[in-house]
mmCIF file of C-alpha atoms and ligand atoms in Angstrom:
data_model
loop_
_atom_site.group_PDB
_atom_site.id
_atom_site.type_symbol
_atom_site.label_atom_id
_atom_site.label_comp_id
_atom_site.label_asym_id
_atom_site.label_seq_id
_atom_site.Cartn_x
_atom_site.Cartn_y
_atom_site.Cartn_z
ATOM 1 C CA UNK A 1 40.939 108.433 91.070
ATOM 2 C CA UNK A 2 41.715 106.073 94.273
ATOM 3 C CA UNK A 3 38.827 103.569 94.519
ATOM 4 C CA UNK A 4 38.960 101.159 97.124
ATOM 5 C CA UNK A 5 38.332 97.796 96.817
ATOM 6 C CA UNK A 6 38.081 94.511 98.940
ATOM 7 C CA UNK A 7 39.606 92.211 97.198
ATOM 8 C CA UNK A 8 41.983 90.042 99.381
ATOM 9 C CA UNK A 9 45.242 91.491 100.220
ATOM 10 C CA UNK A 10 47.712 90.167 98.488
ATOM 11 C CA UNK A 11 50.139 89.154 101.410
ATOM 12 C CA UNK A 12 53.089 88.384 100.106
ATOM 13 C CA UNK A 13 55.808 91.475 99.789
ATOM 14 C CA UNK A 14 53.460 93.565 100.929
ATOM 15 C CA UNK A 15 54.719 96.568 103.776
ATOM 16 C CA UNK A 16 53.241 95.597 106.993
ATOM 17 C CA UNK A 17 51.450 98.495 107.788
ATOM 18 C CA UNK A 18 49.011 96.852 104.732
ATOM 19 C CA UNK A 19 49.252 93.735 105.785
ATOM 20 C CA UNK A 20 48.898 94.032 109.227
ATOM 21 C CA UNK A 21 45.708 96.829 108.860
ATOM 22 C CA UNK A 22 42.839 96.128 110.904
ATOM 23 C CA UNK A 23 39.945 94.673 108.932
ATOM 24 C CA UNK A 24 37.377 95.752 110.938
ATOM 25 C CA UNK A 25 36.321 97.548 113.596
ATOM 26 C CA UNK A 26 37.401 95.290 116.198
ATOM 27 C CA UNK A 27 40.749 94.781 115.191
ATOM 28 C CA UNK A 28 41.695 98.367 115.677
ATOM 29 C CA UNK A 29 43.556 98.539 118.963
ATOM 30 C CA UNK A 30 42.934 101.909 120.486
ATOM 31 C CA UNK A 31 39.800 104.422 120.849
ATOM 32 C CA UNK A 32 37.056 102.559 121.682
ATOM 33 C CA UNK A 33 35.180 105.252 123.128
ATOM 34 C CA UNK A 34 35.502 106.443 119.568
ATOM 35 C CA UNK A 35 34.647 102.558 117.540
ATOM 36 C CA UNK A 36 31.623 102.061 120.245
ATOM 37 C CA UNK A 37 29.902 105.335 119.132
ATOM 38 C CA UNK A 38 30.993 104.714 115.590
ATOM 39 C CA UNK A 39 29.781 101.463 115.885
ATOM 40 C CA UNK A 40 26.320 102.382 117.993
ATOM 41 C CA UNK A 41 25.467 104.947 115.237
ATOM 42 C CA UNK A 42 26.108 102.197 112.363
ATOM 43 C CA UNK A 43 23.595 99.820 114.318
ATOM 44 C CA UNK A 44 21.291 102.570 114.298
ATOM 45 C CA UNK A 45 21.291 103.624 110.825
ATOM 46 C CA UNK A 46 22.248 106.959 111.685
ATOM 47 C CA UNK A 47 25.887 107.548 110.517
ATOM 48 C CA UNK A 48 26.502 111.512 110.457
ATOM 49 C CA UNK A 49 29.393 113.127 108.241
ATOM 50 C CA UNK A 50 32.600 112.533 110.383
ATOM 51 C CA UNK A 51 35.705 114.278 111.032
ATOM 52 C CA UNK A 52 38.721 112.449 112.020
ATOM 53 C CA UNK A 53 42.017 114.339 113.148
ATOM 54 C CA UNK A 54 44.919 113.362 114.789
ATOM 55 C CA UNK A 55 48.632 112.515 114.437
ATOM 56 C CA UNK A 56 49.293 109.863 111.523
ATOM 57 C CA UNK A 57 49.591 106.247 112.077
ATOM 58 C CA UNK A 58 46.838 106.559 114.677
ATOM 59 C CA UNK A 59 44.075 104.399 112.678
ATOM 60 C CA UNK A 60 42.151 107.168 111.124
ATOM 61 C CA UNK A 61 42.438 105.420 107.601
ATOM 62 C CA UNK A 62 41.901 102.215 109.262
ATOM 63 C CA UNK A 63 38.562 103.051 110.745
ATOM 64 C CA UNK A 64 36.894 104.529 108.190
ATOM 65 C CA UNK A 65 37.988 101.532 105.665
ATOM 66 C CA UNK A 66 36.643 99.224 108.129
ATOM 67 C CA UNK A 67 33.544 100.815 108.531
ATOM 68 C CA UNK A 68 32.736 100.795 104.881
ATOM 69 C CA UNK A 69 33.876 97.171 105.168
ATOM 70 C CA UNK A 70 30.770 96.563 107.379
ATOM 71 C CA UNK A 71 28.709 98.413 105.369
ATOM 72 C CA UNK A 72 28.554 97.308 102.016
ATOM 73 C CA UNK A 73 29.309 94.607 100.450
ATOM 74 C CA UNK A 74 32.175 93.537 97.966
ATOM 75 C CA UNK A 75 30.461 93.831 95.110
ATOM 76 C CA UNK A 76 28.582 97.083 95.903
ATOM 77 C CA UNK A 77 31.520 98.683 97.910
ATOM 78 C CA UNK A 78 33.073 100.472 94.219
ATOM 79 C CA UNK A 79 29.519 101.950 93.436
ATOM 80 C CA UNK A 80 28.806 103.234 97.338
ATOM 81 C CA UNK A 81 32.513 104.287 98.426
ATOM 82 C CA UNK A 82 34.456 107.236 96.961
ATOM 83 C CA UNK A 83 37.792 107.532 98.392
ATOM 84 C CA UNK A 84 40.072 110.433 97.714
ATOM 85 C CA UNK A 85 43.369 110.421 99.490
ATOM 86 C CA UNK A 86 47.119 112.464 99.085
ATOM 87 C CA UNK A 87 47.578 111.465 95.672
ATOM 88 C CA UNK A 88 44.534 112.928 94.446
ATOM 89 C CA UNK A 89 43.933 116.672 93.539
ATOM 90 C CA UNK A 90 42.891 118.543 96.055
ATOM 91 C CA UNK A 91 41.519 122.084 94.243
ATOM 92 C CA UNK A 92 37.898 122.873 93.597
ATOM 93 C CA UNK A 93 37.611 120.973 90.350
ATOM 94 C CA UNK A 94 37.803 117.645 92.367
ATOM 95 C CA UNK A 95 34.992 118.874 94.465
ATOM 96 C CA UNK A 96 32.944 120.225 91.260
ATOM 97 C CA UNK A 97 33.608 117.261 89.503
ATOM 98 C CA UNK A 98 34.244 113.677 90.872
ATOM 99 C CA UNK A 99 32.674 114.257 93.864
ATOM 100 C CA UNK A 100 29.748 116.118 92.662
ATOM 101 C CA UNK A 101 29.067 113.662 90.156
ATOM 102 C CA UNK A 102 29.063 110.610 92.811
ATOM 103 C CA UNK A 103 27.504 112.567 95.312
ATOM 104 C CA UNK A 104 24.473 113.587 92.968
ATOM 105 C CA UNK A 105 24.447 110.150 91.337
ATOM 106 C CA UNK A 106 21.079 108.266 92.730
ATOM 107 C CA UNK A 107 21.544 104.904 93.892
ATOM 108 C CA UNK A 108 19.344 102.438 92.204
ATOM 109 C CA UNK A 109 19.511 99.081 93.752
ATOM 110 C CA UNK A 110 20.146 100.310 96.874
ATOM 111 C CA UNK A 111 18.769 102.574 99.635
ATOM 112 C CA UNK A 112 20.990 103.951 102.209
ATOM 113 C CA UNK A 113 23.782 106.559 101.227
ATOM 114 C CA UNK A 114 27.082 106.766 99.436
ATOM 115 C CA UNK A 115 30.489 107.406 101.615
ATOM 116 C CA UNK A 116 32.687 109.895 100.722
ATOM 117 C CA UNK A 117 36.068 109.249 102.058
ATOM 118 C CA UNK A 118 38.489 112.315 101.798
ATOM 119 C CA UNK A 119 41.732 111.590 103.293
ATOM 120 C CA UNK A 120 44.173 114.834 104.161
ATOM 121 C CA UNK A 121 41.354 116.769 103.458
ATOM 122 C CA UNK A 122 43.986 119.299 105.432
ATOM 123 C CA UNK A 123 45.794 119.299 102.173
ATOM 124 C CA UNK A 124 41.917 120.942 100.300
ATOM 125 C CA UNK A 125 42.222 124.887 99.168
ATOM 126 C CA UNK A 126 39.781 126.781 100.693
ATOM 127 C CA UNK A 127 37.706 127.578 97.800
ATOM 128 C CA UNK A 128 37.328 123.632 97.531
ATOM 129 C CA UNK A 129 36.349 122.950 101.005
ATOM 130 C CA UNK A 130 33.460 125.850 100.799
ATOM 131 C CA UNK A 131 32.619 124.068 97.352
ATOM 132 C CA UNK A 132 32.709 121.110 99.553
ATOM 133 C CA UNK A 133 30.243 122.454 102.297
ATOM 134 C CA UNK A 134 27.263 122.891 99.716
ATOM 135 C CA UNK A 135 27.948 119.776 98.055
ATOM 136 C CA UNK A 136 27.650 118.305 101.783
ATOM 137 C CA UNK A 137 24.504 120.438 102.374
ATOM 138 C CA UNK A 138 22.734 119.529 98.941
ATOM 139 C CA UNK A 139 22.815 115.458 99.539
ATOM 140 C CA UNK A 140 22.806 114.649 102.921
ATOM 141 C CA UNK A 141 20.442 112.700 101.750
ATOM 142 C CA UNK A 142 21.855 110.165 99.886
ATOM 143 C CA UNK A 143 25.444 110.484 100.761
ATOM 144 C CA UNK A 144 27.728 110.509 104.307
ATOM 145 C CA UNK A 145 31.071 112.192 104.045
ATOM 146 C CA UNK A 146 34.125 111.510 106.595
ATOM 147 C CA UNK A 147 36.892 114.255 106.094
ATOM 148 C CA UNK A 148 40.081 112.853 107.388
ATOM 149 C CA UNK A 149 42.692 115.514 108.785
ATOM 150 C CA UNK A 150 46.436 116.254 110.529
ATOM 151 C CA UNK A 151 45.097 119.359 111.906
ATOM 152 C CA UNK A 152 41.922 120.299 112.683
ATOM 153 C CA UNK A 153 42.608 124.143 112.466
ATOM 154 C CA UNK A 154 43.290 123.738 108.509
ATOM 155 C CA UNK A 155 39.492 122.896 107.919
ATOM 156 C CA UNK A 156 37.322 125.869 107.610
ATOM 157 C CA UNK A 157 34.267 126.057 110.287
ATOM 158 C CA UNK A 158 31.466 125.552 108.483
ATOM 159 C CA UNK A 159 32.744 122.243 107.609
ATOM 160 C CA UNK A 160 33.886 121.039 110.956
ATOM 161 C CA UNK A 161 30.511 122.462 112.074
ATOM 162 C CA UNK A 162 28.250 120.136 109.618
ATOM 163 C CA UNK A 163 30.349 116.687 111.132
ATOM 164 C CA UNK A 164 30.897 114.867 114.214
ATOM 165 C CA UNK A 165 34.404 115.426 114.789
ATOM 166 C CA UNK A 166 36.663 112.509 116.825
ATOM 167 C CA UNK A 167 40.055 113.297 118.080
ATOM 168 C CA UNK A 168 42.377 110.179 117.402
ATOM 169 C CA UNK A 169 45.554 110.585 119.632
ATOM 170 C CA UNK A 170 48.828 109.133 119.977
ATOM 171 C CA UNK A 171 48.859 105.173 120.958
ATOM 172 C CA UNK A 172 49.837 104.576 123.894
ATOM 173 C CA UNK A 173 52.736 102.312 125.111
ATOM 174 C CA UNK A 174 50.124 99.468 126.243
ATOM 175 C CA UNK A 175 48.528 99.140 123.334
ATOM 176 C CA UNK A 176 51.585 99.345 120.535
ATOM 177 C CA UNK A 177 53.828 96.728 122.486
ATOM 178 C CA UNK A 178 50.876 93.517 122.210
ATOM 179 C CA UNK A 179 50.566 94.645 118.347
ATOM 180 C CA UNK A 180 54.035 94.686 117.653
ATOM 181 C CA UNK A 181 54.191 91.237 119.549
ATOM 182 C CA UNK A 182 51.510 89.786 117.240
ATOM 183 C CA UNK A 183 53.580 90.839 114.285
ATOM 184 C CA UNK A 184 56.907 89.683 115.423
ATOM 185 C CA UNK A 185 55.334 86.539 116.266
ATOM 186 C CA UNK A 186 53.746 86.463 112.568
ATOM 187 C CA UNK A 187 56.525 86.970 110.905
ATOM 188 C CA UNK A 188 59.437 85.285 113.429
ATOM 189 C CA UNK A 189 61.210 87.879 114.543
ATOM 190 C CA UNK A 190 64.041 87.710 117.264
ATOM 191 C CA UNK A 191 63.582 90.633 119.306
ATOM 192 C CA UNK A 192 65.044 91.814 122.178
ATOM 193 C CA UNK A 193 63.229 93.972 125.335
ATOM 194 C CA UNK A 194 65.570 97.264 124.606
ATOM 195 C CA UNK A 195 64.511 96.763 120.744
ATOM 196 C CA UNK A 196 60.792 96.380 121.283
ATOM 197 C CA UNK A 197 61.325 99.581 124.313
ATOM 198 C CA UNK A 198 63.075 100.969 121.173
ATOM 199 C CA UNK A 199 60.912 100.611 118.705
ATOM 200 C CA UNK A 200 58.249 101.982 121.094
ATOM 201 C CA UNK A 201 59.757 104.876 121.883
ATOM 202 C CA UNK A 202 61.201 106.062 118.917
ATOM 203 C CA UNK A 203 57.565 106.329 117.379
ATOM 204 C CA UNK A 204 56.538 108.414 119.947
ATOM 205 C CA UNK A 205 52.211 106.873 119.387
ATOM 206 C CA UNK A 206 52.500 106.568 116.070
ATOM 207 C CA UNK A 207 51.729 102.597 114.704
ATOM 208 C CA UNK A 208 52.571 103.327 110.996
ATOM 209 C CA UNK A 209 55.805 104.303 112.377
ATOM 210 C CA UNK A 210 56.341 101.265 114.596
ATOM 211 C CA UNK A 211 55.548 98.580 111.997
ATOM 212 C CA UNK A 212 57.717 100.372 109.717
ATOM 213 C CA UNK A 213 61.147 100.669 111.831
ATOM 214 C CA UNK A 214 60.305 97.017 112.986
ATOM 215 C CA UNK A 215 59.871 95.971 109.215
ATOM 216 C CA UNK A 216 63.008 97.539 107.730
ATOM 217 C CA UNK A 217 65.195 96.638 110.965
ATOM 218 C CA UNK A 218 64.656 92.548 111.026
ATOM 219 C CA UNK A 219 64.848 92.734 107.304
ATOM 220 C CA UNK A 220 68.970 94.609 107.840
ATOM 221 C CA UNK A 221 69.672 92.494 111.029
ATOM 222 C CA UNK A 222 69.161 89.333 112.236
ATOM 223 C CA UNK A 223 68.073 90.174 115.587
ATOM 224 C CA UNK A 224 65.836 93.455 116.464
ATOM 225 C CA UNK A 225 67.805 95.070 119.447
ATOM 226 C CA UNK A 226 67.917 98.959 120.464
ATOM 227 C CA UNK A 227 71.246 99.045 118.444
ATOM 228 C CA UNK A 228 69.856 97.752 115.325
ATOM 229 C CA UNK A 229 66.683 99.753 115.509
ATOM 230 C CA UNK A 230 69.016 103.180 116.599
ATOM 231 C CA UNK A 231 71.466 102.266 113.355
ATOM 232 C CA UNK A 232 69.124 101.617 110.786
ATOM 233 C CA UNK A 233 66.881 104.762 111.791
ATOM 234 C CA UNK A 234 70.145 106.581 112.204
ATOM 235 C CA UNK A 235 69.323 107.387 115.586
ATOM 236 C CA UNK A 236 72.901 107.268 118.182
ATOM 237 C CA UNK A 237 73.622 104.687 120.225
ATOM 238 C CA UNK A 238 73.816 104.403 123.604
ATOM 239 C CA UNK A 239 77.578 104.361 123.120
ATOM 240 C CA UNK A 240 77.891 106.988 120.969
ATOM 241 C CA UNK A 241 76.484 109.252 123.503
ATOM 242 C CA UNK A 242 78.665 108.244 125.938
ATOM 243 C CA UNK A 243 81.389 108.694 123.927
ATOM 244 C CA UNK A 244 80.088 112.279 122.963
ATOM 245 C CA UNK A 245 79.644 113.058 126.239
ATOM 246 C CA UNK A 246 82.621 111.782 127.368
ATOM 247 C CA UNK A 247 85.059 113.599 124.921
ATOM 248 C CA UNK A 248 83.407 116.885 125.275
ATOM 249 C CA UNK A 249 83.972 116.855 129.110
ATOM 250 C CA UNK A 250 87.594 115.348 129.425
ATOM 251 C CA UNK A 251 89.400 117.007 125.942
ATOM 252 C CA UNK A 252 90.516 119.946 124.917
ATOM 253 C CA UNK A 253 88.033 122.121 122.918
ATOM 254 C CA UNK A 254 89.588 121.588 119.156
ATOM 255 C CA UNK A 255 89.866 117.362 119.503
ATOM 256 C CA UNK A 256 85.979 117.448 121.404
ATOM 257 C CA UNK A 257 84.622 118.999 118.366
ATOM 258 C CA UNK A 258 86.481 117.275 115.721
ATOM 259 C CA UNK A 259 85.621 113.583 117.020
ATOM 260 C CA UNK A 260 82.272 114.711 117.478
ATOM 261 C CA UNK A 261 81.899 115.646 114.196
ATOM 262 C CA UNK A 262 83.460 113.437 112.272
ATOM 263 C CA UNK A 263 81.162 110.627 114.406
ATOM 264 C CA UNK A 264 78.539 112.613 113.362
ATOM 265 C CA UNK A 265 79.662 113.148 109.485
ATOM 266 C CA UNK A 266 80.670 109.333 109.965
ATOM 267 C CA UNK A 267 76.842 107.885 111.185
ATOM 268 C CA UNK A 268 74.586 110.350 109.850
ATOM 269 C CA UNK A 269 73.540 111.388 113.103
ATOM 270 C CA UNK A 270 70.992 114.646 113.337
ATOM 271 C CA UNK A 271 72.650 117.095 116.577
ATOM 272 C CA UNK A 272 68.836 117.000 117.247
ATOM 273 C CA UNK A 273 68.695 113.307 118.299
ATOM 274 C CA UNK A 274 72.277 113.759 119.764
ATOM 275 C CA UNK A 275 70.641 116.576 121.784
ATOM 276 C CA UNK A 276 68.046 114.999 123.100
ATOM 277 C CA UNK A 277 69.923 111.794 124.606
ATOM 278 C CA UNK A 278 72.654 113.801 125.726
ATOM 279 C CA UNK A 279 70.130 115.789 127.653
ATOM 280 C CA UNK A 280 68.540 111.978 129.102
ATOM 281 C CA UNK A 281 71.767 111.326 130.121
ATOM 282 C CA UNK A 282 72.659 114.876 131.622
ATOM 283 C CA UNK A 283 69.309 113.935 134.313
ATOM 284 C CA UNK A 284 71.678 110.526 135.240
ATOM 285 C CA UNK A 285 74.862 112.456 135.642
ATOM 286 C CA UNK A 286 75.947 113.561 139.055
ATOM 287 C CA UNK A 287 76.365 116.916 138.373
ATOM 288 C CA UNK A 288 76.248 120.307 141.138
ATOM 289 C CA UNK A 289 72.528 121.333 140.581
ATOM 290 C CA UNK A 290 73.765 124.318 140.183
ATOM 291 C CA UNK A 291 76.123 123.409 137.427
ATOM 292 C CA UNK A 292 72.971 121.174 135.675
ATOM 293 C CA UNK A 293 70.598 123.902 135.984
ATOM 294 C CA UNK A 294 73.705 126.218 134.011
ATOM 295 C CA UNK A 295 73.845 123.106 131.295
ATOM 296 C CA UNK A 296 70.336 122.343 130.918
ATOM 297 C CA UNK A 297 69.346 125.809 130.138
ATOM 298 C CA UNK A 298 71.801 126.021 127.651
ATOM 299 C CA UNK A 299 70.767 122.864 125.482
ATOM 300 C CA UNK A 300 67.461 124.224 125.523
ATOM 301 C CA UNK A 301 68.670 127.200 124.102
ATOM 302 C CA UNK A 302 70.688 125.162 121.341
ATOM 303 C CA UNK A 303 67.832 123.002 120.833
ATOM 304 C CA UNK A 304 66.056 126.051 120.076
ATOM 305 C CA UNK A 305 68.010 127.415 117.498
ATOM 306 C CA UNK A 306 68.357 124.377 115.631
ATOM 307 C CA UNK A 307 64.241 124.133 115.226
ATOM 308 C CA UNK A 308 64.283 127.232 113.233
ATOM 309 C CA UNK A 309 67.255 126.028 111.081
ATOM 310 C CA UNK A 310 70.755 127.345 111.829
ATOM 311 C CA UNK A 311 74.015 126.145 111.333
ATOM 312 C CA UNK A 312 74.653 122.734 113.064
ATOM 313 C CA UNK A 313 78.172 123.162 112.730
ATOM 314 C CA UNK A 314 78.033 126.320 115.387
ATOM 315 C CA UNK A 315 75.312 124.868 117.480
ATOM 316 C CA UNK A 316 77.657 121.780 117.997
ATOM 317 C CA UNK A 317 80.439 124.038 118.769
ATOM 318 C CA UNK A 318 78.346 125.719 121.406
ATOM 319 C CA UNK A 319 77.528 122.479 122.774
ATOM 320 C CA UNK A 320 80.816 121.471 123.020
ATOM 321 C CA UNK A 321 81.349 124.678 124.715
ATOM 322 C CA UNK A 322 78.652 124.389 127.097
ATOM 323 C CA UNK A 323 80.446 121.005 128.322
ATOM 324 C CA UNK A 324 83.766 122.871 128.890
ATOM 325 C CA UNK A 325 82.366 125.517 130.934
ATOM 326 C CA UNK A 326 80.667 123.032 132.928
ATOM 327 C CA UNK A 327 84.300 121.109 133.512
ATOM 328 C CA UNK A 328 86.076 124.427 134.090
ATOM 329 C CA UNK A 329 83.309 125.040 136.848
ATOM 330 C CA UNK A 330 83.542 121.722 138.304
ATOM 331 C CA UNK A 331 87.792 122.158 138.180
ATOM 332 C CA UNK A 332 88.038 125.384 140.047
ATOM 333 C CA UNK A 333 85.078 124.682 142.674
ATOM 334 C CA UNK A 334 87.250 121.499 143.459
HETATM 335 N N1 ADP B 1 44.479 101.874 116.190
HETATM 336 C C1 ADP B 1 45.209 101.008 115.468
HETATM 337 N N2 ADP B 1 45.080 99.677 115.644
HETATM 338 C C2 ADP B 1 45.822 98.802 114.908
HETATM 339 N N3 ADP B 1 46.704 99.178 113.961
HETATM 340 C C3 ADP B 1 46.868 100.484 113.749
HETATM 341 C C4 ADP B 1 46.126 101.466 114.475
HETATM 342 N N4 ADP B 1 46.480 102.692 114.053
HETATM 343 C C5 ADP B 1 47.399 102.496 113.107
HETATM 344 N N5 ADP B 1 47.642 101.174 112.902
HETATM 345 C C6 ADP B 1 48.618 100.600 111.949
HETATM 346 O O1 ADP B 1 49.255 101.686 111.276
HETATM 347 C C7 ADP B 1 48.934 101.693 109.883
HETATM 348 C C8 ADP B 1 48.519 103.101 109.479
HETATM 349 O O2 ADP B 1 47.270 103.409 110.058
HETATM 350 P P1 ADP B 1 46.272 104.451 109.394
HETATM 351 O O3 ADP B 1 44.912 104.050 109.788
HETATM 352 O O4 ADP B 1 46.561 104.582 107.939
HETATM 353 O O5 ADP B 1 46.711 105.765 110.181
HETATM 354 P P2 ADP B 1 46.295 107.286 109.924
HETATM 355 O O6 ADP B 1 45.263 107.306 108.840
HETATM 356 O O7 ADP B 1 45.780 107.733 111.262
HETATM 357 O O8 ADP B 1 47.573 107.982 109.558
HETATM 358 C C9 ADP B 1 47.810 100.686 109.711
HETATM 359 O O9 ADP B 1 47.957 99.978 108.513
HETATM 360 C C10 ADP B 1 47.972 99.749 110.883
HETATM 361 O O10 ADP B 1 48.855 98.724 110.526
HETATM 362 MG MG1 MG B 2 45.602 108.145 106.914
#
């Protein structure tokens, strides 16, 4: 069973998304609308069950730890605060057993309720999350629960319906660049504008993500730059796709798909990320908007078919292919 405690972090070696975790409240960077009611119902000793859900690396972890931070203390936090999270069990049993047991335990020294923390509660069968509901509905009394979710739709109604349920999106742009400036400060990290602009948008609002890309990057290379971050996440290069691009219009079909490939075979590259800078780029091109609207239309088809799994070998050919129709258009309209 995952019990939490509050013993300083060790620093030292320790993955920056846990070093770098907001203590409390006020550290976490984004929602307040969501902290200031948090925090208002806190003040007034009125905390109801909560339901946090959201994309990960968004701070619904964070919040929750930090509000049972502020209210108990260290050495009552292990008696007052059950946390469940991924690696736990998630069938009925847990719910009929561990949790029923803290739930139902009575808390001697101290009034005020026990917190139930149940991280990916997405990940709970059904039969446990109507187990759950009673065990909510029995000891309200003594005990708050926060369910912690991906997707709301996985949790069944008459548990969403007993908390207060908080939407944590994506992070915006504003608020990851300052963090990740704290942290490359922290830790002395040479890092160029395209790398941080990297960083930022290759996890799309998601902070765990960030910290983690920065983290493994300045430990490979010596200075964080968008072709650092793009190698060591395997993403392409700016060059790459110029290259891609550029071999698919101006050779023939046979030597376009080989090089293409074997750059491919060679980096690691997914024709997913290929796609989708390829299809940035297409927007810079000076195409006929004729012949874009033709091309565009047809990587959305290929991007298509690759999201339910087919062969990437044939959807690269029929990329390729969609590049030398476009040429052969341009050639005989000239
Ligand atoms: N709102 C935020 N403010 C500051 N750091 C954040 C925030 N959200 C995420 N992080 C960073 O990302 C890591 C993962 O956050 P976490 O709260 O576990 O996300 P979630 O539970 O939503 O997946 C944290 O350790 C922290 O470093
Ligand atoms: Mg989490």
């Amino acid at each position: 069973m995952a019990s939490t405690s509050k013993a300083p972090l060790q620093t030292r070696n320790l993955p920056w998304v846990e070093k770098y975790r907001p203590q409390t409240l006020d550290d976490l960077i984004s929602h307040q609308d969501i902290l200031s009611t948090i925090q208002k119902f806190i003040n007034e000793d009125r905390l109801p069950h909560l339901l946090f859900y959201g994309p990960p690396g968004t701070g619904k972890t964070s919040t929750i730890l930090a509000c049972a931070k502020q209210l108990y203390k260290d050495k009552e936090f292990n008696s007052m605060v059950l946390e469940l999270n991924a690696s736990d069990d998630r069938g009925i049993d847990v719910v009929r057993g561990p949790i029923l047991s803290f739930a139902s335990t009575r808390t001697i020294f101290k009034k005020g309720f026990k917190l139930v923390i149940l991280d990916e509660a997405d990940a709970m069968t059904q039969d446990a999350q109507n187990a759950l509901r009673r065990v909510i509905e029995k000891f309200t009394e003594n005990t708050r629960f926060c369910l912690i979710c991906n997707y709301l739709s996985k949790i069944i109604p008459a548990l969403q319906s007993r908390c207060t349920r908080f939407r944590f999106g994506p992070l915006s742009r504003d608020q990851i660049v300052p963090r990740l400036e704290y942290v490359t400060q922290q830790e002395n990290i040479d890092i160029s504008p395209d790398g941080m602009k990297a960083l930022v948008t290759l996890s799309s609002g998601d902070m765990r993500k960030a910290l983690n890309i920065l983290q493994s990057t300045s430990m490979a290379y010596e200075k964080v730059t968008e072709d650092s971050v793009h190698t060591c996440t395997g993403h392409p290069l700016k060059s790459d796709i110029a290259n891609i691009l550029d071999w698919a219009l101006n050779k023939d079909f046979t030597s376009a798909y080989k090089q293409i490939l074997h750059l491919k075979t060679l980096k690691g590259l997914a024709l997913q990320d290929i796609l989708t800078e390829v299809h940035l780029l297409i927007h810079r091109v000076d195409f006929p908007p004729s012949i874009r609207i033709g091309l565009l239309i047809k990587l959305a088809d290929i991007e298509y078919r690759l999201a339910s799994g087919t062969s990437e070998k044939i959807q690269l050919s029929s990329m390729v292919a969609a590049f030398q129709a476009v040429r052969d258009l341009v050639v005989s309209s000239a």
